[in-house]
Coordinates of C-alpha atoms in Angstrom, one line a residue:
M212 CA 86.3 49.5 140.6
A213 CA 86.1 45.8 140.4
T214 CA 88.6 43.1 141.4
T215 CA 90.1 40.2 139.5
N216 CA 87.4 38.0 141.2
D217 CA 84.8 39.7 139.0
I218 CA 86.4 38.8 135.7
K219 CA 84.1 36.7 133.5
N220 CA 83.9 35.9 129.8
G221 CA 82.6 38.9 127.9
T222 CA 83.7 41.4 130.6
V223 CA 85.2 44.6 129.1
L224 CA 88.2 45.9 130.9
K225 CA 89.9 49.4 130.7
L226 CA 93.7 48.8 130.6
E227 CA 96.2 51.4 129.7
G228 CA 93.6 53.6 128.0
N229 CA 92.3 50.8 125.8
L230 CA 89.2 48.6 126.0
W231 CA 89.8 44.8 126.2
N232 CA 87.2 42.1 125.9
V233 CA 87.8 39.0 128.1
L234 CA 87.7 35.9 125.8
E235 CA 88.9 33.3 128.4
F236 CA 89.8 33.4 132.1
Q237 CA 91.1 30.9 134.6
H238 CA 91.6 31.4 138.4
V239 CA 94.8 29.6 139.4
K240 CA 95.7 28.7 143.0
P241 CA 99.2 27.1 143.0
G242 CA 100.3 25.2 146.1
K243 CA 103.1 27.7 146.7
G244 CA 102.7 31.4 146.3
G245 CA 99.7 33.6 145.7
A246 CA 96.7 33.0 143.6
F247 CA 96.3 34.7 140.2
V248 CA 94.0 35.0 137.2
R249 CA 95.2 34.0 133.7
T250 CA 93.2 35.7 130.9
K251 CA 93.1 35.9 127.1
L252 CA 92.0 39.5 126.1
R253 CA 91.1 40.9 122.7
N254 CA 91.6 44.6 122.0
I255 CA 88.1 45.9 120.9
L256 CA 89.4 48.4 118.4
S257 CA 92.4 46.6 116.8
G258 CA 91.3 43.0 117.3
K259 CA 94.7 42.0 118.7
V260 CA 94.6 39.1 121.1
V261 CA 97.0 38.9 124.1
D262 CA 97.5 36.8 127.2
K263 CA 97.6 38.7 130.5
T264 CA 98.0 37.5 134.1
F265 CA 96.6 39.4 137.1
N266 CA 97.4 38.8 140.8
A267 CA 94.3 37.8 142.8
G268 CA 92.4 40.6 144.4
L269 CA 94.0 43.3 142.2
K270 CA 91.7 46.2 141.5
I271 CA 90.8 46.6 137.8
E272 CA 88.7 49.1 136.0
T273 CA 85.8 47.7 134.0
A274 CA 83.9 49.5 131.2
T275 CA 80.2 49.5 130.7
V276 CA 79.4 48.2 127.3
D277 CA 75.7 48.1 126.1
R278 CA 75.1 45.3 123.6
R279 CA 71.8 45.7 121.7
D280 CA 70.1 44.3 118.6
Y281 CA 69.7 46.8 115.8
Q282 CA 68.1 46.5 112.3
Y283 CA 70.3 47.6 109.4
L284 CA 68.5 50.2 107.3
Y285 CA 70.9 51.6 104.6
K286 CA 74.4 52.7 103.7
D287 CA 75.0 56.5 103.8
G288 CA 78.3 57.2 102.0
E289 CA 80.9 55.3 104.0
D290 CA 78.7 55.0 107.1
F291 CA 75.9 52.6 107.9
V292 CA 72.6 53.5 109.5
F293 CA 70.9 51.1 112.0
M294 CA 67.7 51.4 114.0
D295 CA 66.9 50.2 117.5
T296 CA 63.7 48.2 117.2
T297 CA 62.6 48.9 120.7
D298 CA 62.5 52.8 120.5
Y299 CA 63.1 53.4 116.8
D300 CA 66.2 55.5 117.4
Q301 CA 68.6 55.5 114.5
I302 CA 72.4 55.4 114.9
T303 CA 75.1 55.9 112.3
V304 CA 78.1 53.5 112.5
P305 CA 81.3 54.3 110.6
G306 CA 82.3 51.9 107.8
N307 CA 85.6 51.0 109.5
T308 CA 83.7 49.9 112.6
V309 CA 81.4 47.7 110.5
G310 CA 84.5 46.2 108.7
A311 CA 84.1 42.9 106.8
A312 CA 80.6 42.4 108.2
Q313 CA 79.3 44.8 105.4
N314 CA 80.0 41.9 102.9
F315 CA 77.1 39.9 104.4
M316 CA 74.6 42.6 105.4
L317 CA 71.3 43.1 103.7
E318 CA 68.7 45.8 104.4
S319 CA 66.4 45.0 107.4
Q320 CA 68.9 42.4 108.7
M321 CA 69.4 42.3 112.5
A322 CA 72.9 42.8 114.0
T323 CA 74.2 43.2 117.6
I324 CA 76.1 46.4 118.2
A325 CA 78.2 47.0 121.3
M326 CA 78.1 50.7 122.4
H327 CA 80.4 52.4 124.9
E328 CA 79.8 56.1 125.9
G329 CA 77.7 56.7 122.8
S330 CA 80.0 55.3 120.2
A331 CA 79.9 52.0 118.5
L332 CA 82.8 49.6 119.3
Y333 CA 82.0 46.6 117.1
L334 CA 79.3 44.9 115.3
E335 CA 78.3 41.2 115.4
L336 CA 76.3 39.4 112.8
P337 CA 74.6 36.0 113.2
P338 CA 77.1 33.1 112.5
S339 CA 75.6 32.5 109.0
V340 CA 73.3 34.4 106.6
V341 CA 71.3 33.4 103.5
L342 CA 72.3 35.2 100.3
E343 CA 71.3 34.9 96.7
I344 CA 73.9 34.3 94.0
T345 CA 73.6 37.2 91.5
Y346 CA 76.3 36.1 89.1
T347 CA 78.4 33.0 88.4
E348 CA 79.6 31.1 85.4
P349 CA 77.1 28.5 84.2
G350 CA 77.8 24.9 85.4
L351 CA 78.7 22.3 82.9
Q352 CA 77.0 18.9 82.5
G353 CA 78.8 16.4 84.7
D354 CA 80.1 18.9 87.2
R355 CA 77.9 17.5 89.9
S356 CA 80.3 15.2 91.8
T357 CA 83.7 16.8 91.5
G358 CA 85.1 18.7 94.4
G359 CA 86.0 21.8 92.4
T360 CA 84.8 25.3 93.1
K361 CA 84.2 28.5 91.1
P362 CA 83.8 32.2 92.1
A363 CA 80.2 33.5 92.6
T364 CA 79.0 37.0 93.4
V365 CA 76.3 37.3 96.0
E366 CA 73.6 40.0 96.3
T367 CA 75.8 42.2 98.6
G368 CA 78.5 42.3 95.9
Y369 CA 80.9 40.0 97.8
E370 CA 82.6 37.1 95.9
I371 CA 82.7 33.6 97.5
Q372 CA 83.8 30.2 96.2
V373 CA 80.9 27.8 95.5
P374 CA 80.7 24.2 94.0
L375 CA 80.6 24.0 90.3
F376 CA 77.0 22.9 90.0
L377 CA 75.5 26.1 91.5
E378 CA 73.8 28.6 89.2
T379 CA 72.8 32.3 89.3
G380 CA 69.6 32.8 91.4
T381 CA 70.4 30.0 93.9
K382 CA 70.2 30.9 97.6
V383 CA 73.2 29.8 99.6
K384 CA 74.2 29.9 103.3
V385 CA 77.4 31.8 104.0
D386 CA 79.6 31.8 107.2
T387 CA 79.8 35.5 108.3
R388 CA 83.1 34.9 110.1
T389 CA 85.1 33.4 107.3
G390 CA 83.1 34.0 104.1
D391 CA 82.9 30.3 103.3
Y392 CA 80.0 28.6 101.5
L393 CA 78.1 26.4 103.9
G394 CA 75.4 24.9 101.7
R395 CA 72.5 25.5 99.4
V396 CA 69.1 26.7 100.8
N397 CA 65.9 25.2 99.4
E398 CA 62.9 27.4 99.9

């Protein structure tokens, strides 16, 4: 058991049978009354964010979450198979745990997976990835300076909006959190 003094960003708490990740915390000592800790928590499974206040010194239960880097190997039906690069153990992560991250994953790409008691809680990709455009309508002459966009399919099968001048075969940088086009990559 820990106390509210042990709360830090990234700490995982067990509250009411659910796991909550601490996004922000603030220790408050008002001039009148007892001290307390104001937190912003995210439910690990549902993603819901809530504000919660704890009295100072209150006993809280923390959960042990092991975050490790894994290499993505392949998709097996609805599940995804990853390998721990330190001991070459393979784990299978359900598709609903991977979620929208599958739109940006290529084979042999690295990802951070948070494990708790042998099951995967969530998966984190780097903030951006480089993907190749596999299909987009050809750009027209003179479409270089306008601010318009067009749909483009990247090599994972995901569709993003790109500037009009980009063509099939171009490598682009994509934000993994929002799916936005960040820029062209010259190699």
